[in-house]
Coordinates of C-alpha atoms in Angstrom, one line a residue:
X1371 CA -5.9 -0.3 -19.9
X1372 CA -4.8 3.3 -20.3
X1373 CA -1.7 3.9 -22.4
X1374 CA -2.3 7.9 -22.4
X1375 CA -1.9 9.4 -18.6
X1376 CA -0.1 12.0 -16.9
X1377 CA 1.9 12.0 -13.5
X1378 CA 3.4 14.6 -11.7
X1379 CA 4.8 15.7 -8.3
X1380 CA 2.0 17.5 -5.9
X1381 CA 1.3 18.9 -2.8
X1382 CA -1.6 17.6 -0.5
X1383 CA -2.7 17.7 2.8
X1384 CA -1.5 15.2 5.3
X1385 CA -1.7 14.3 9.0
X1386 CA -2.3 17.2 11.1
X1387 CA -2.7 19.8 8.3
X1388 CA 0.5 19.4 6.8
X1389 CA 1.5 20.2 3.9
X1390 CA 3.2 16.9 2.1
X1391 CA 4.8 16.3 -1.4
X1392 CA 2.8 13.4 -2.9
X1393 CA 3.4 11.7 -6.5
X1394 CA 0.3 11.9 -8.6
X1395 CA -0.6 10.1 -11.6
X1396 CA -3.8 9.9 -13.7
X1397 CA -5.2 8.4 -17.1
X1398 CA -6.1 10.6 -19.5
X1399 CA -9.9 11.7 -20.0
X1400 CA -12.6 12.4 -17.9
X1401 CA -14.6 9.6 -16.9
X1402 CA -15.8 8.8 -13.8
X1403 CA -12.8 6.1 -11.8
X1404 CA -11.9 4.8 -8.7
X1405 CA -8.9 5.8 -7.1
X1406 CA -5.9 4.3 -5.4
X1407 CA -3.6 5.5 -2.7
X1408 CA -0.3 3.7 -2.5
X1409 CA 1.5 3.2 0.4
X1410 CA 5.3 3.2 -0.4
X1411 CA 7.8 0.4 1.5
X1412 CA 10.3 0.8 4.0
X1413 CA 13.1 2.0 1.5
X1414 CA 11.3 5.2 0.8
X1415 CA 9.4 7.4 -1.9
X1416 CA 11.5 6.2 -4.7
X1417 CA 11.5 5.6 -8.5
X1418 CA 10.4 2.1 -8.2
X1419 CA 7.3 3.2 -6.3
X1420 CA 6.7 5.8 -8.7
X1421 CA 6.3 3.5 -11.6
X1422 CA 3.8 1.5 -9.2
X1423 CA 1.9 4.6 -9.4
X1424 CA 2.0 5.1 -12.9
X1425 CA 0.8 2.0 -13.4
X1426 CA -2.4 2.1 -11.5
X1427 CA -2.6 5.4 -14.2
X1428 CA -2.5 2.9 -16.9
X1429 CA -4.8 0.7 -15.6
X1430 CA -7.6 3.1 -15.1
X1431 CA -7.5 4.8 -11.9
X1432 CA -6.2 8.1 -10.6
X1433 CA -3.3 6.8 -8.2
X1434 CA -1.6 8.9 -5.7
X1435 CA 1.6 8.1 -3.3
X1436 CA 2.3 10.4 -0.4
X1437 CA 6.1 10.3 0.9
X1438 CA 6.1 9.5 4.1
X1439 CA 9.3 10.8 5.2
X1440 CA 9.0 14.2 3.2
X1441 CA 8.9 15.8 7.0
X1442 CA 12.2 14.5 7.8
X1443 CA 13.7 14.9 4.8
X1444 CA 12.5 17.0 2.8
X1445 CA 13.8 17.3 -0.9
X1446 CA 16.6 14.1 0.1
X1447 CA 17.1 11.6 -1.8
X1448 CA 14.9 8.1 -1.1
X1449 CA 17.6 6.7 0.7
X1450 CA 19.0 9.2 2.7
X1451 CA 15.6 10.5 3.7
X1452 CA 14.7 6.2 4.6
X1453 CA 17.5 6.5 6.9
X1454 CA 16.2 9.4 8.5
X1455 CA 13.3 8.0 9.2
X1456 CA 14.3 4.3 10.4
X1457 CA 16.6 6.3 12.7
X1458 CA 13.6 8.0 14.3
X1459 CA 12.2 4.9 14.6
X1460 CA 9.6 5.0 11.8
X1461 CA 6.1 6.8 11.1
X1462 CA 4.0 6.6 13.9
X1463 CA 0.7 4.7 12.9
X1464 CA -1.1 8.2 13.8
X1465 CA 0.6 10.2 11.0
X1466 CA 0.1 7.5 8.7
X1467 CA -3.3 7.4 9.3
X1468 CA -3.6 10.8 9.0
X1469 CA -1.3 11.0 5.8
X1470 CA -3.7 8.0 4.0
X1471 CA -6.6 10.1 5.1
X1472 CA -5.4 13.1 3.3
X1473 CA -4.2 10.9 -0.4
X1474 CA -8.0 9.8 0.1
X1475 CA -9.7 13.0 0.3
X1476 CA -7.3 14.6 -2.7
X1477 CA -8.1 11.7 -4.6
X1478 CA -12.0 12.1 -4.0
X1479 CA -11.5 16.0 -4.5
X1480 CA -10.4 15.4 -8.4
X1481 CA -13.4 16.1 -10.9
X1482 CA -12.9 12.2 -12.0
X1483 CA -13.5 10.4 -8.9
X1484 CA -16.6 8.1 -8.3
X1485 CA -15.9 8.7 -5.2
X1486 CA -14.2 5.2 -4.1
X1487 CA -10.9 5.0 -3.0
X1488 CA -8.9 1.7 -2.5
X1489 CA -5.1 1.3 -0.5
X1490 CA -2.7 -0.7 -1.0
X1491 CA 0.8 -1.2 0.3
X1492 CA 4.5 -3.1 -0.1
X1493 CA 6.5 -4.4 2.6
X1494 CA 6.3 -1.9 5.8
X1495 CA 3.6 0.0 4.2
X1496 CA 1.5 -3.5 3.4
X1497 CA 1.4 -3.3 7.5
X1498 CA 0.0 0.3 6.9
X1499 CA -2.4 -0.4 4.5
X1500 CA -4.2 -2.9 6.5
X1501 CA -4.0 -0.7 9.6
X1502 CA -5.7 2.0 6.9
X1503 CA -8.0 -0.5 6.5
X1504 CA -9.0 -1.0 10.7
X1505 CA -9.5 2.8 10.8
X1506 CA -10.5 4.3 7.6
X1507 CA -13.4 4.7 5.5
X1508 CA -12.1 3.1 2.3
X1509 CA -13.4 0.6 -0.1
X1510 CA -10.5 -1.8 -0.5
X1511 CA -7.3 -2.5 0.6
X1512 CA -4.2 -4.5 -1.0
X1513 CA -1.6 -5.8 1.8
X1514 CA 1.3 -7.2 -0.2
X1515 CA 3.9 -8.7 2.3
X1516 CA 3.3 -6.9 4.8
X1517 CA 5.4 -7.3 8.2
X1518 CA 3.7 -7.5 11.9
X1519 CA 0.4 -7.5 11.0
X1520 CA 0.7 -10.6 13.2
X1521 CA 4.1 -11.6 14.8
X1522 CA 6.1 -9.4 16.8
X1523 CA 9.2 -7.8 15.2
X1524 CA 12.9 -9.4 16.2
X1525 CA 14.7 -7.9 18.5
X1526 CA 16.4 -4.7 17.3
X1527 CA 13.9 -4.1 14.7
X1528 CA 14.3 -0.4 13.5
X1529 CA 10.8 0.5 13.3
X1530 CA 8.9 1.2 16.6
X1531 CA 6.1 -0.6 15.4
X1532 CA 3.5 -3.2 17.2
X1533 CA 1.1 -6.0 15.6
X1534 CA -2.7 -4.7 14.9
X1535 CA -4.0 -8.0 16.2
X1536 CA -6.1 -5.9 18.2
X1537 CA -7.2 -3.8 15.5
X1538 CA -8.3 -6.7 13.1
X1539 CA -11.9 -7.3 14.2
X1540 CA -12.6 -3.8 13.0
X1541 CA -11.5 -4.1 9.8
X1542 CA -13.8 -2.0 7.5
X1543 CA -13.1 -3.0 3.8
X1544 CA -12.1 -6.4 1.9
X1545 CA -8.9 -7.0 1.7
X1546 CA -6.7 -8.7 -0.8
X1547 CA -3.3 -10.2 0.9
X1548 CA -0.7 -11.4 -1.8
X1549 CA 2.6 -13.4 0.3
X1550 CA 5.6 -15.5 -0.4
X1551 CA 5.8 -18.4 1.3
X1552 CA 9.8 -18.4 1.5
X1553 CA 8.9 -14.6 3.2
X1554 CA 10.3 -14.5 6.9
X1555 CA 8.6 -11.0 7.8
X1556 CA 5.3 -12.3 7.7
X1557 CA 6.2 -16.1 7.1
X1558 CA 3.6 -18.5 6.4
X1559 CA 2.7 -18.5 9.9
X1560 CA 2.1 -15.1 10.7
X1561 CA -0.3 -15.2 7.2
X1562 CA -2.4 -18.6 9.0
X1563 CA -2.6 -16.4 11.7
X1564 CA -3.9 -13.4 9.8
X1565 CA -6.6 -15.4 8.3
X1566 CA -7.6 -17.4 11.6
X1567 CA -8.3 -14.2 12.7
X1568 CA -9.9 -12.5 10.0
X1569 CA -12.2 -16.3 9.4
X1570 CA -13.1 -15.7 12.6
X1571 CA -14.3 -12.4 12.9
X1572 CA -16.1 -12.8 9.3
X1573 CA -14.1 -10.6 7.2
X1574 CA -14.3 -10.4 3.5
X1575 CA -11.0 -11.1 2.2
X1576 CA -8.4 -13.4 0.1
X1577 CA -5.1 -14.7 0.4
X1578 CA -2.4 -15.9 -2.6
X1579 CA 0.7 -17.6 -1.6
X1580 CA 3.5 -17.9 -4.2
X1581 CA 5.7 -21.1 -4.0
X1582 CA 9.3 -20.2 -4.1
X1583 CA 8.8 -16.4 -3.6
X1584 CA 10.4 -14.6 -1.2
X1585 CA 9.8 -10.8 0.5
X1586 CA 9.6 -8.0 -1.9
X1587 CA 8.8 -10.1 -5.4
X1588 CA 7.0 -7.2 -6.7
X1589 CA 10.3 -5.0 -6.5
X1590 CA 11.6 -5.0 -10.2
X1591 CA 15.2 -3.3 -9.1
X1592 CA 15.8 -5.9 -6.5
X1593 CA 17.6 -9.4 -6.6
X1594 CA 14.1 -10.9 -4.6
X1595 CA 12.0 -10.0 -7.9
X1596 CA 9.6 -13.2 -9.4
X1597 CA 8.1 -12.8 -12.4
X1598 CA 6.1 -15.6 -12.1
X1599 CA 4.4 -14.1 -8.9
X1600 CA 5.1 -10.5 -9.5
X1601 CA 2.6 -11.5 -13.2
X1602 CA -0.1 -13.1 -11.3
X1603 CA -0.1 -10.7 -8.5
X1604 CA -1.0 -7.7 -10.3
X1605 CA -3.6 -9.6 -12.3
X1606 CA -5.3 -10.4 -9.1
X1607 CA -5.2 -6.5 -8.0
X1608 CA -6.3 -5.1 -11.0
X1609 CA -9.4 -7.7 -11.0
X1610 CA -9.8 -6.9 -7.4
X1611 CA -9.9 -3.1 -7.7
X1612 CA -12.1 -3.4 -10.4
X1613 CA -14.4 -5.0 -8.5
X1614 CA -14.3 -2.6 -5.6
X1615 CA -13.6 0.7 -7.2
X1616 CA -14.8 0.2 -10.5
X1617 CA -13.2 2.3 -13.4

């Protein structure tokens, strides 16, 4: 733990040599860390998210978060610029990748990386960070709730998005998944799915279900919070990174 570390809003390079704003934050000192690139959910780039970030800070790594929807939006407020993008249909899983890509290589670029850089994502972007996962080289990857992984989305879904079934036997890094089993988007059967899959083709990874939680329990501005799981969850990802990333 960290209690001295310094955040900031930056610039990096994203998907197709754009330039992207991107919320930085970093422990104080120079030792030699891991870092983590944090894939916001569906309701945007927001304060919430930002405190996410600060507290990878705090717990030892150098954490970035790009926005996502700075293209369509730039300088908007979360919201506004969440409803831009839902109304475009969502990022396209090539920009993301490339977006991801670009928070990893800044990260590794910082005179205190070991050069190890984990992902992890909430709700849309838990999707996103698994799909990070199937295409990039990264050393870890956190998926907490995310949607149509498995599954296919409801009719009149607002993101034009498919499952990565396909994608799932080339999954390149371990993977933590952390799910609620009174979730809908994935319910617990989507998750079986997810692991029959993963069991199957040999991946390393591990699953935590929480009894009585619900989508979104991390989200400490939302009515679906759980402390109880919210708690436990963040104990398993900071054990997790460490093991991965290191300090």
């Amino acid at each position: 733990m960290n209690d001295s570390l310094s955040a900031e809003t930056v610039r990096i390079t994203g998907h197709g040599g754009d330039e992207i704003e991107a919320y930085l934050a970093r422990p104080d000192g120079d030792q030699r860390r891991g870092g983590v690139v944090v894939i916001h959910h569906m309701p945007g780039y927001d304060r919430a998210t930002k405190e996410i970030v600060r507290r990878f800070a705090e717990l030892g790594h150098d954490a970035v978060c790009p926005n996502l929807y700075f293209r369509e939006a730039p300088g908007a407020a979360p919201d506004d610029a969440a409803a831009v993008a839902r109304a475009a249909g969502g990022v396209s899983d090539e920009r993301l990748l490339g977006d991801v890509a670009g928070a990893a290589a800044f990260l590794q670029a910082l005179p205190s990386s070991n050069r190890r850089v984990g992902v992890i994502g909430y709700c849309s972007g838990g999707r996103q960070a698994v799909l990070a996962a199937c295409n990039l080289d990264l050393n870890a990857a956190v998926d907490c709730y995310g949607a149509f992984v498995t599954g296919t989305p409801p009719e009149g879904f607002p993101l034009q998005v498919t499952n990565l079934v396909d994608q799932l036997p080339q999954l390149r890094t371990p993977l933590l998944g952390l799910f609620g089993t009174e979730d809908t988007f994935p319910g617990p059967e989507q998750v079986a799915e997810l692991e029959r899959i993963l069991t199957a083709h040999g991946k390393d990874f591990e699953f935590h279900s929480y009894q009585g939680a619900g989508h979104a329990f991390f989200a400490v501005d939302r009515p679906s919070y759980n402390v109880a799981a919210a708690n436990d969850g963040w104990e398993r990802i900071s054990a997790f990174f460490r093991r991965h990333l290191g300090g």
